[in-house]
Short mmCIF file of C-alpha atoms in Angstrom, two decimals:
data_model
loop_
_atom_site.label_atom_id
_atom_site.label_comp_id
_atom_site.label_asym_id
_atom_site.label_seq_id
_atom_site.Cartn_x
_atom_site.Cartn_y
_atom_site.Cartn_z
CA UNK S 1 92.26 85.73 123.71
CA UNK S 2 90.33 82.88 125.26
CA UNK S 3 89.52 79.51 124.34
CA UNK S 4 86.49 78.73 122.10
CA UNK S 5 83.10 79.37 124.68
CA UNK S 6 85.58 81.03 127.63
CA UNK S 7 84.76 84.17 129.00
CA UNK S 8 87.19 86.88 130.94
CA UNK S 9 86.57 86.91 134.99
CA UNK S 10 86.46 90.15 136.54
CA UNK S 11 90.09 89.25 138.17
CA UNK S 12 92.36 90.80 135.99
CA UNK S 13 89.90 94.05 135.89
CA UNK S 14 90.14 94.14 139.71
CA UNK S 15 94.07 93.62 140.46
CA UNK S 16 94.30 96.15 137.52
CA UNK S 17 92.06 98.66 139.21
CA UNK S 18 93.51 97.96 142.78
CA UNK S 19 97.31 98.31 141.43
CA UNK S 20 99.51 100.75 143.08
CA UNK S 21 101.39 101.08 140.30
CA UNK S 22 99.14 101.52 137.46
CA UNK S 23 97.12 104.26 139.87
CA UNK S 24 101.15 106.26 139.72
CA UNK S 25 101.38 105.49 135.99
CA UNK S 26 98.13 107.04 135.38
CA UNK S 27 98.64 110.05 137.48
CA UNK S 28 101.49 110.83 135.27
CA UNK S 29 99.53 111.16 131.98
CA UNK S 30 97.19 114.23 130.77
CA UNK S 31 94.91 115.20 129.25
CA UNK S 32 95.21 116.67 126.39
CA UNK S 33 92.53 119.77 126.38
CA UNK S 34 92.07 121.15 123.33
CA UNK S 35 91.08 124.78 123.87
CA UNK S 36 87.03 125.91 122.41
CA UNK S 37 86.20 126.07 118.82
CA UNK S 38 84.92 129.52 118.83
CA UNK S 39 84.89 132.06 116.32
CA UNK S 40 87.67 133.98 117.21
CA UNK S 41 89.78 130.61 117.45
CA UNK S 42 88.46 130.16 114.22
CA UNK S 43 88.93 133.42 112.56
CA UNK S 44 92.73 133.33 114.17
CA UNK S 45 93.87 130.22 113.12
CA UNK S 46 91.78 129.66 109.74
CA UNK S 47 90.29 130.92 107.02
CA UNK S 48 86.31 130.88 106.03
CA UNK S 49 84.89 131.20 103.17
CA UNK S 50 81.44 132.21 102.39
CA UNK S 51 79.44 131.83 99.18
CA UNK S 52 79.73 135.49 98.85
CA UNK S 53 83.11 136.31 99.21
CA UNK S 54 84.92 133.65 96.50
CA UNK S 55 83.94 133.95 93.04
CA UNK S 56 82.19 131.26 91.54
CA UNK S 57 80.64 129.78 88.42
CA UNK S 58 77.56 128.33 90.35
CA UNK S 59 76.57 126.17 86.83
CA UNK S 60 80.00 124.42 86.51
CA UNK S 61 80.37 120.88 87.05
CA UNK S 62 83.30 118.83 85.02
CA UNK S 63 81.84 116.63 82.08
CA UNK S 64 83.61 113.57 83.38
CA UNK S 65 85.03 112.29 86.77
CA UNK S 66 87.13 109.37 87.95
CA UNK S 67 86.60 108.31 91.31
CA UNK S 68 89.50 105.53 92.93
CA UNK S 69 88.70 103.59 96.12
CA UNK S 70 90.40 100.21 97.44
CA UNK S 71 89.42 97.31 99.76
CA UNK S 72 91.65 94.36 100.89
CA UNK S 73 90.48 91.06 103.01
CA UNK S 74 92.74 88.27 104.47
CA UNK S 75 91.64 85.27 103.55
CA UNK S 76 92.45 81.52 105.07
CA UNK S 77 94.21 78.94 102.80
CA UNK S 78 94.22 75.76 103.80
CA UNK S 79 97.44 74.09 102.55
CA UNK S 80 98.76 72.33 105.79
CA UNK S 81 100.30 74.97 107.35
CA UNK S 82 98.48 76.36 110.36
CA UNK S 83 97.31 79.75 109.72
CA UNK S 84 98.08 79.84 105.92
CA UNK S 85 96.27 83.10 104.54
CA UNK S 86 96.28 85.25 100.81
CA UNK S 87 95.16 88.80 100.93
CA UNK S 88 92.87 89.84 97.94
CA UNK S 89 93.22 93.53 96.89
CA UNK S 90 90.67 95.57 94.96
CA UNK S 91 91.06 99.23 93.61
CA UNK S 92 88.67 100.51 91.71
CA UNK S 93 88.75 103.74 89.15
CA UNK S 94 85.12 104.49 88.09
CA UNK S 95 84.79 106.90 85.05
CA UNK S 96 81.91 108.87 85.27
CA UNK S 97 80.64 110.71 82.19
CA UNK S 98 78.35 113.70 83.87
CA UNK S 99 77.82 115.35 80.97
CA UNK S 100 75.95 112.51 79.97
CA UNK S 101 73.94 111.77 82.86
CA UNK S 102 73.12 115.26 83.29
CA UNK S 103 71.66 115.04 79.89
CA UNK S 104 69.57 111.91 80.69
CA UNK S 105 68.12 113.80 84.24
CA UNK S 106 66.48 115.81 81.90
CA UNK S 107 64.90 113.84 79.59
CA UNK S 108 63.30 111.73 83.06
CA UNK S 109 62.06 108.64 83.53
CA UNK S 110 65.56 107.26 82.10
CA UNK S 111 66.30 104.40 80.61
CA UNK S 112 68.88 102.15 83.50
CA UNK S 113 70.52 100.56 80.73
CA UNK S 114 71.59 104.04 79.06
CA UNK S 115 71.96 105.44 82.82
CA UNK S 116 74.64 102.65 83.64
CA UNK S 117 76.59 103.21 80.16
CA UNK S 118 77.48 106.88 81.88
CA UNK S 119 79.79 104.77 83.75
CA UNK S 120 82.66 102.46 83.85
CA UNK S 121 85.26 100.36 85.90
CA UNK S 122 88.92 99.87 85.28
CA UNK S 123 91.45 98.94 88.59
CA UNK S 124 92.92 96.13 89.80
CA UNK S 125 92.10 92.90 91.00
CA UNK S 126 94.77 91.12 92.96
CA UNK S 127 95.84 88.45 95.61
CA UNK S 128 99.15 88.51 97.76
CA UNK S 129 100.57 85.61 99.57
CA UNK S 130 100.47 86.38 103.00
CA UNK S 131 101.99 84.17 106.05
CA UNK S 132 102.86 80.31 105.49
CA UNK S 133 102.04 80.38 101.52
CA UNK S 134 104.86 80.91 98.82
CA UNK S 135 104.76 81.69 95.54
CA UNK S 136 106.67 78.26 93.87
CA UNK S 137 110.37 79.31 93.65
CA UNK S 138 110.33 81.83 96.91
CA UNK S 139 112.27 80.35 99.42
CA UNK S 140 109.65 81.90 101.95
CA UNK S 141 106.23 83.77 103.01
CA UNK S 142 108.40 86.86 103.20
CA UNK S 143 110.37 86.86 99.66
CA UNK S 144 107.29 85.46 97.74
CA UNK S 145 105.12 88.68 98.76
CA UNK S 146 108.40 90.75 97.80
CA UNK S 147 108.10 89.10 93.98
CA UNK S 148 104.12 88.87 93.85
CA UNK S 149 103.65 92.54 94.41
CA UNK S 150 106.26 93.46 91.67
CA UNK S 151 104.35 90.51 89.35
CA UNK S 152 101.05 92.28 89.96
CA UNK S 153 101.97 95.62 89.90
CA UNK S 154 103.27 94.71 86.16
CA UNK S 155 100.07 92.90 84.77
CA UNK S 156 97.81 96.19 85.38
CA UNK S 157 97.47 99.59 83.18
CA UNK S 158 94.94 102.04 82.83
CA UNK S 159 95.26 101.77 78.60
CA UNK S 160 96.01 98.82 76.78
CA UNK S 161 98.79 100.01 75.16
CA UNK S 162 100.39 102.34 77.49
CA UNK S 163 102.77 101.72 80.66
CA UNK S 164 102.08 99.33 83.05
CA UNK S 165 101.76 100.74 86.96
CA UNK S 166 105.09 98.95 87.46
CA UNK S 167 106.26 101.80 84.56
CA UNK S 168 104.51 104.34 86.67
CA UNK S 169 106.41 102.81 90.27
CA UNK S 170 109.68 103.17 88.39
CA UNK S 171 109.42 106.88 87.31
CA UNK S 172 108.82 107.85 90.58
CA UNK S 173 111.40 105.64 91.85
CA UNK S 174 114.02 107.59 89.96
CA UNK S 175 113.35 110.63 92.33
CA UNK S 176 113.04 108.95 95.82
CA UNK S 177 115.53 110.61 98.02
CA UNK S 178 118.67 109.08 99.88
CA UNK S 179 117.53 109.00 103.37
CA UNK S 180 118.06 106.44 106.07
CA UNK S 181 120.01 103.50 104.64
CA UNK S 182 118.00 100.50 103.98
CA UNK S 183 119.06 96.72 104.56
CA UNK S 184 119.03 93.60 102.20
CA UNK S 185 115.60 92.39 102.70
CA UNK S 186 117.26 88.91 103.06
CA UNK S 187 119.24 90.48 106.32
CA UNK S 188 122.10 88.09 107.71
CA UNK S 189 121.21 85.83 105.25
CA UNK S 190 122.29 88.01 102.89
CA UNK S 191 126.09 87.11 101.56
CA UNK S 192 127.33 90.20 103.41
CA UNK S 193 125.36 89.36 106.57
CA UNK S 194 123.73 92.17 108.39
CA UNK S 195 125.82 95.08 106.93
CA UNK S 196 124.29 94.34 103.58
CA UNK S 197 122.85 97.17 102.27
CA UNK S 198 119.40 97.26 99.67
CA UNK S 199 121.00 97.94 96.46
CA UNK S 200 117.97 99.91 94.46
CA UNK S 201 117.08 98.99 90.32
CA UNK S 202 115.00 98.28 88.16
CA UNK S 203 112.12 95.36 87.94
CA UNK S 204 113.94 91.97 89.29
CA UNK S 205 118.01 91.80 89.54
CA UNK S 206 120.13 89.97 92.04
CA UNK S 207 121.67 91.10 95.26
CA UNK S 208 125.26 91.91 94.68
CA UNK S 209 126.72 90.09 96.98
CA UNK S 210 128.15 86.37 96.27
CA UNK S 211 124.81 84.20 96.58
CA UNK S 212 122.95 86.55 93.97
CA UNK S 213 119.73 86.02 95.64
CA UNK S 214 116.91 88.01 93.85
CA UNK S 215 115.65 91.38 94.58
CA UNK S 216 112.97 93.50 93.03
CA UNK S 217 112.59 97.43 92.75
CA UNK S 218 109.64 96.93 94.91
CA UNK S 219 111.80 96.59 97.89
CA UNK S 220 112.29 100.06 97.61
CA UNK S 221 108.64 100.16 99.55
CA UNK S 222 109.73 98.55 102.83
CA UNK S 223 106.25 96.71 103.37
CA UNK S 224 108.14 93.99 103.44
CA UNK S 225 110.16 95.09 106.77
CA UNK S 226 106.88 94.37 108.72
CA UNK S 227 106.15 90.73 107.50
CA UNK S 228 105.03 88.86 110.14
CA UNK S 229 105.60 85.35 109.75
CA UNK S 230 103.36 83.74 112.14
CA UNK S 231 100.82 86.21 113.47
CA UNK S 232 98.28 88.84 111.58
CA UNK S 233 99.60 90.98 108.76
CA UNK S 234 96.93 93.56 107.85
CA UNK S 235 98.48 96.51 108.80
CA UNK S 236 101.36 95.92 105.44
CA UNK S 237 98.34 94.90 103.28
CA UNK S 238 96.84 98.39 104.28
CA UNK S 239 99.54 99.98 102.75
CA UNK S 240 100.04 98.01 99.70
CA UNK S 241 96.24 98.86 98.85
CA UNK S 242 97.20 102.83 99.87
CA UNK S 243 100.26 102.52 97.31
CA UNK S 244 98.08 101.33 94.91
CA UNK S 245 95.31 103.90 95.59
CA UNK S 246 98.15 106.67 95.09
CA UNK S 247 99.99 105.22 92.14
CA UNK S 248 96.62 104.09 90.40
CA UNK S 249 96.43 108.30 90.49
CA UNK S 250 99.64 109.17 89.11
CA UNK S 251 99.32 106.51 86.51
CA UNK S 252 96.34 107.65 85.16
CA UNK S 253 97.58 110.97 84.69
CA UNK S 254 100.40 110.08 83.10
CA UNK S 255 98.57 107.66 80.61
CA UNK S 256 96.45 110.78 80.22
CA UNK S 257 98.62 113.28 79.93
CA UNK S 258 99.76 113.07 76.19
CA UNK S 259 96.54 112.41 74.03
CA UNK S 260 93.96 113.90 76.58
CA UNK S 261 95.98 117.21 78.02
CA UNK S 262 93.03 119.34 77.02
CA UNK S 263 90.65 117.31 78.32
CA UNK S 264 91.84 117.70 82.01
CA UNK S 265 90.28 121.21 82.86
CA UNK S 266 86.86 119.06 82.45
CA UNK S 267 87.88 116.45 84.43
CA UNK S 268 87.75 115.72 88.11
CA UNK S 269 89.87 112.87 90.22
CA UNK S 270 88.57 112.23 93.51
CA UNK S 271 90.19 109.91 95.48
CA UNK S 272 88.71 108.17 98.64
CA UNK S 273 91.14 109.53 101.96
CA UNK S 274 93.36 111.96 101.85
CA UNK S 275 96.45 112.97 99.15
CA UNK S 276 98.98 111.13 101.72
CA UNK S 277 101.24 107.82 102.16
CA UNK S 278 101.66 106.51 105.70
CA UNK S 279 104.05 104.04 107.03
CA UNK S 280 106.79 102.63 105.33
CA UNK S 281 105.99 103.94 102.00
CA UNK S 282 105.53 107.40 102.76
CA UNK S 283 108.44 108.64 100.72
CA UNK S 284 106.61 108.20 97.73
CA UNK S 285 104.33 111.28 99.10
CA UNK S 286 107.42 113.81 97.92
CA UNK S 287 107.58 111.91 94.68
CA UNK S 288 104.40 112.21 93.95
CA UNK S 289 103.81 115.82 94.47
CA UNK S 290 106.61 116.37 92.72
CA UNK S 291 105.12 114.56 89.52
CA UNK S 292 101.47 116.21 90.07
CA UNK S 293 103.65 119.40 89.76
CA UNK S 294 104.98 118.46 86.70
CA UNK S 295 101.86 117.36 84.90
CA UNK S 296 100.16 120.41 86.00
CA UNK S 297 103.09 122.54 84.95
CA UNK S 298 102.49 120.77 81.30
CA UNK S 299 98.96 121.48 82.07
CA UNK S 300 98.83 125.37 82.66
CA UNK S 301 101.29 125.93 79.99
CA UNK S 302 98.92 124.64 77.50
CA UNK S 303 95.42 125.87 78.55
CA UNK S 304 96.75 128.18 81.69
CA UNK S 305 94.07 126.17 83.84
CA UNK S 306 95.35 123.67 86.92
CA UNK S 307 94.29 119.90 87.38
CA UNK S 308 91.00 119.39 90.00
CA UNK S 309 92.38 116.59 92.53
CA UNK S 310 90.14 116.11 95.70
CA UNK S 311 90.87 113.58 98.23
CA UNK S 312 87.89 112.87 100.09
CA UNK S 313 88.05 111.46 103.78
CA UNK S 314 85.04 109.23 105.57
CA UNK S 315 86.26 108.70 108.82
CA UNK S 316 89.15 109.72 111.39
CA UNK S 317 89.93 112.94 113.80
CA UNK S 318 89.37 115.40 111.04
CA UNK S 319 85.88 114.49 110.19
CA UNK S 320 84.52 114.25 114.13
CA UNK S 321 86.16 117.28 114.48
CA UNK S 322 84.00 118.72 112.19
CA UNK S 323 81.33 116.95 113.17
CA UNK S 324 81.65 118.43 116.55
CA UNK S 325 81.81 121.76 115.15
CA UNK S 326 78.50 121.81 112.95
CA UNK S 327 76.79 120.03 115.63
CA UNK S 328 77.74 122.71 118.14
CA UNK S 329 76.57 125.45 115.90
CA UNK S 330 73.41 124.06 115.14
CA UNK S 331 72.53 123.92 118.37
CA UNK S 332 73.89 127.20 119.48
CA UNK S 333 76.55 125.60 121.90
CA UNK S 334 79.02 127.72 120.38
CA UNK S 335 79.70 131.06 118.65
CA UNK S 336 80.54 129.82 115.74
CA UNK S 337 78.60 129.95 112.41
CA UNK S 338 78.67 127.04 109.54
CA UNK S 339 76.01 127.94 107.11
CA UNK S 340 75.44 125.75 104.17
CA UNK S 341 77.79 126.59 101.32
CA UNK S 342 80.86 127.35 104.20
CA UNK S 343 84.43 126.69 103.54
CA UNK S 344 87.12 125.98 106.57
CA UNK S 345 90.57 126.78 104.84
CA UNK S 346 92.85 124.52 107.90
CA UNK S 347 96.38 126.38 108.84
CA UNK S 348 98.81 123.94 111.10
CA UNK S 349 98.18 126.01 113.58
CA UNK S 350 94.52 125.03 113.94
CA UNK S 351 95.23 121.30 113.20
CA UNK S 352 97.38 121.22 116.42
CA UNK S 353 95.64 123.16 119.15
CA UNK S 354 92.23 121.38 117.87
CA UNK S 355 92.67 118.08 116.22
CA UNK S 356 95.93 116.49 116.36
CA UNK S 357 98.14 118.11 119.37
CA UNK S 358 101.77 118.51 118.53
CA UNK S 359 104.04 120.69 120.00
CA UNK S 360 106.73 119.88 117.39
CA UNK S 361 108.78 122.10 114.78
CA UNK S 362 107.47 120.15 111.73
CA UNK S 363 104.22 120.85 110.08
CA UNK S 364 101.32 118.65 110.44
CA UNK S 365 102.05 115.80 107.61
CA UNK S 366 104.87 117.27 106.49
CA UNK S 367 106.37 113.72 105.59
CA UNK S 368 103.17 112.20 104.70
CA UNK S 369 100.80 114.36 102.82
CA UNK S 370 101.00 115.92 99.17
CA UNK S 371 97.89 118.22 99.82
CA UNK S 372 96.43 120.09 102.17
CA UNK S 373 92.91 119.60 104.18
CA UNK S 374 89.80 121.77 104.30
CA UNK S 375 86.38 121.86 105.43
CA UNK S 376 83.31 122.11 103.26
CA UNK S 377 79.34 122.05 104.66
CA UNK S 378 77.76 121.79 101.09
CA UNK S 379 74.15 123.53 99.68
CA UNK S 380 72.45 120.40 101.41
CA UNK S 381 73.93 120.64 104.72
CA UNK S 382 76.48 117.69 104.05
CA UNK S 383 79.77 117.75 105.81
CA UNK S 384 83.00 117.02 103.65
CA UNK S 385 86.65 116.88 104.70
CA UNK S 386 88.52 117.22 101.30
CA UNK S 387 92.17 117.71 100.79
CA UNK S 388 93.48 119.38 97.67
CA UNK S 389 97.16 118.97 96.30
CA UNK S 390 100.40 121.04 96.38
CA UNK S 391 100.62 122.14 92.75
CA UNK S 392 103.06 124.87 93.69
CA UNK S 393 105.61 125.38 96.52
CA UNK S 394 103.54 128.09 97.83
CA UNK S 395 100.16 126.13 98.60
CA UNK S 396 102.89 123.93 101.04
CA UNK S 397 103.04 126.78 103.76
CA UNK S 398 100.41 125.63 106.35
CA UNK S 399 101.07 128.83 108.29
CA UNK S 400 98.93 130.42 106.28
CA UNK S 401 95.25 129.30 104.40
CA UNK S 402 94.99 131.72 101.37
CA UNK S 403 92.26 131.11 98.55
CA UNK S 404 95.28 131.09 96.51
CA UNK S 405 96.78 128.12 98.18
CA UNK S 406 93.94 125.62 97.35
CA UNK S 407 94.42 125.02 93.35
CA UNK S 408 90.75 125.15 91.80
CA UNK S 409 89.21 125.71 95.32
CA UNK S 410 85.81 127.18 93.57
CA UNK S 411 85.86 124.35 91.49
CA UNK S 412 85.81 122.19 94.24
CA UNK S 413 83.65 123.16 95.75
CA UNK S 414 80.97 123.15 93.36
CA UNK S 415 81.88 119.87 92.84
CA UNK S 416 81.23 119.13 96.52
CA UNK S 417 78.06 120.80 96.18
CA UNK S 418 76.66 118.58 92.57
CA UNK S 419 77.93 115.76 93.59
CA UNK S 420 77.05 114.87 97.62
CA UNK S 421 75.25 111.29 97.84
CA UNK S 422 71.68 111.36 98.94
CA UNK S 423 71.75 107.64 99.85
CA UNK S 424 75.05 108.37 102.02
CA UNK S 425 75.21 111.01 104.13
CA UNK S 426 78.35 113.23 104.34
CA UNK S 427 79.80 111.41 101.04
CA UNK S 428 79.94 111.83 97.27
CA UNK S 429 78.48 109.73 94.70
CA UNK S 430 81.39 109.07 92.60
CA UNK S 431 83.47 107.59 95.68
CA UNK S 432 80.17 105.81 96.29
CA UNK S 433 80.31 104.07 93.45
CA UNK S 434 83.61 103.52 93.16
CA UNK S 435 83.55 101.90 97.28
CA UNK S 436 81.01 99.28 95.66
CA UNK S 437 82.75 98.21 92.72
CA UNK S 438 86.11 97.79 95.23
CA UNK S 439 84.77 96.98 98.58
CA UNK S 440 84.82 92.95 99.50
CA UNK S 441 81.97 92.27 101.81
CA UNK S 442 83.26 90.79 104.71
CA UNK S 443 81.36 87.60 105.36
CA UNK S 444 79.37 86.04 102.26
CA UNK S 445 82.81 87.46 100.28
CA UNK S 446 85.45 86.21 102.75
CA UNK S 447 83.91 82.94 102.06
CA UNK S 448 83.90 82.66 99.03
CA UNK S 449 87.33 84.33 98.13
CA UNK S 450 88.83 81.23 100.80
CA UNK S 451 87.02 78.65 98.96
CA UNK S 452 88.49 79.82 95.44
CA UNK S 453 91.77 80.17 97.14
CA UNK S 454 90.95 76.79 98.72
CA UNK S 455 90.48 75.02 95.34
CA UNK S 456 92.52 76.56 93.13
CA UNK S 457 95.60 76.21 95.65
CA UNK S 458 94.68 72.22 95.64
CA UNK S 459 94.58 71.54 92.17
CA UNK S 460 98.40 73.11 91.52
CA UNK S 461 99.48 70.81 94.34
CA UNK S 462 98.14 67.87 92.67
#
């Protein structure tokens, strides 16, 4: 990084190119070459479907759907300490009623005013301290994000009088699985030094060592591990707002799940990016499934039909895989075939020989995802990479890409097929909606968020 108006030389570029060393280092790496995408690769490896050989009810579409999406900006805070910065958090859950605004579409020209009742926004709003701001009490950056997640994730619920997400976080919690053994967040300064070990309970307790120093059931997350106390910090922030995403899910379910059971065969959750948890939360992936599996046990006992859960990705190897593919078979480049209204049904076997090479034992996302990915090119030609939960221990074998294996795959794809944006291409409207109602623009937003952080921070030093 240079100074303000300096510029890199072409030094560096030429000792770098000229380096006898760097020439042996890069003779040692390959390659990677992923072998063609053609039919029979295809036909090996996954499963296509066809609108003629799945059964479908070509009419359905859900009467309501609730779309989550997230966003999260660093923003400066200018409190005397050199680099001083909150992060603001935004997810959204949008509630769609398409029963409704199919009724409207036919009664056109319609009314915006009754067209914008067919929807509403719930979520959560937040800001974090992030490096060189506390929260007054915290004896640092580190501790005070520790306690201000737990705070926020206690002042949010879906229903006014149901469980809070912290309620939600602690459910799951019951079920997370012994693993790796994980430190006192305050390390040596913990009263037992560095053996000190991360006791887990319930909302905010104390350490049990002889200083008593406060600990909170969020610690059970780890994003904390990865605190960086004097340099940038957005990769942790990325998955807080991922947690949130995730548990925003479960906890609507679960606020659901008693008054509104029979309403859930009508309703569709889409969530924007995939039905996973990376990095240092990803244990709550196992949890999760777990609890999906339990609502839509609860489910199918009462009405015998399973919940509709699509997780919807915009961007990454997946979709310019498939982007590849449909490009090559529109313009003949390859023998494969994606007519409108195809479905790719992705073993592990495909997803490592064509998208993400591993030569591993595990399966692809085995400690990370609680669905499973396919490919969908819609009636209108739009491209969507969708992943679909584990409702049953059986839809978990990636070996193998049965109809079966995808809970509600008809479904979901006639939801794929009412639903794709024609203002965005390759998207659906309901994420659409719910990306504006979470996303923080960048600039004009980034401003304004540091001035209210700015002010607000001055006046409770006063």
């Amino acid at each position: 990084m240079g100074y303000e108006n300096e510029f890199a030389g072409y030094s560096p570029v030429r000792r770098i190119v000229q380096d006898k060393r760097i020439k042996e280092l890069l003779s040692e790496y390959d390659i990677v070459q992923a072998p063609p995408s053609d039919k029979n690769a295809l036909d090996v490896a996954c499963t296509t479907i066809t609108p003629d050989s799945l059964p479908r009810n070509q009419g359905w579409v859900p009467d309501w759907v609730i779309s989550i999406d997230g966003s999260q900006l660093a923003a400066k805070a200018e409190n005397g300490f050199p680099g001083a910065e909150v992060n603001y958090l935004s997810v959204a859950a949008v509630l769609v009623n398409l029963k409704r605004m199919k009724e409207l579409d036919a009664k056109r020209p319609v009314d915006p005013l009754l067209f914008r009742e067919t929807q509403s926004t719930g979520g959560i709003d937040s800001v974090l301290p992030g490096r060189n701001v506390t929260i007054r009490g915290e004896r640092d950056p580190r501790s005070s994000l520790r306690h201000g997640l737990l705070r926020e994730m206690d002042k949010h619920s879906a229903f006014e009088k149901g469980e809070t997400l912290l309620n939600t976080y602690h459910e799951l919690l019951l079920y997370k699985p012994a693993g790796k053994v994980q430190r006192c967040p305050y390390g040596e300064d913990c009263g037992l030094g560095a053996r000190g070990e991360y006791e887990r309970g319930v909302g905010a307790y104390n350490c049990p060592c002889h200083l008593k120093l406060p600990l909170y059931s969020t610690d059970a997350l780890r994003v904390h591990e990865r605190f960086n106390p004097v340099g940038e910090n957005g990769e942790i922030f990325g998955e807080i707002r991922q947690v949130l995403e995730q548990l925003w899910l479960v906890h609507v379910l679960r606020s659901m799940e008693e008054s509104f059971l029979y309403a859930f065969p009508r309703l569709a959750i889409v969530v924007d990016g995939p039905l996973a948890v990376f990095g240092q939360p990803a244990w709550l992936s196992g949890v999760i499934k777990d609890e999906l599996q339990r609502i839509n046990g609860k489910l199918r006992e009462a009405t015998g039909d399973d919940l509709l859960i699509v997780g919807v990705e915009k961007s990454g190897f997946f979709v310019d895989h498939f982007a590849k593919m449909c490009d090559a078979a529109d313009r003949g480049q390859s023998d494969l075939r994606i007519p409108p209204q195809t479905a790719i049904l992705l073993t592990d076997d495909y997803i490592r020989k064509h998208i993400v090479y591993s030569e591993g034992t595990h399966p692809y996302g085995e400690a990370t995802y609680f669905g499973r990915k396919l490919f969908y090119r819609t009636r209108a030609g739009a491209r969507i990479v969708a992943t679909l939960p584990f409702l049953e221990s059986e839809h978990e074998n990636l070996d193998t890409a049965n109809v079966e294996q995808f809970p509600r795959l008809a479904d979901a794809l006639n939801l794929f097929d009412s639903l794709a944006s024609s203002r965005y291409p390759n998207a659906l409207f309901p994420i659409s909606l719910a990306h504006g109602e979470a996303a923080i623009p960048l600039h004009l937003g980034g401003r304004v968020l540091e001035r209210l952080a700015r002010e607000l921070m001055q006046k409770k030093g006063q």
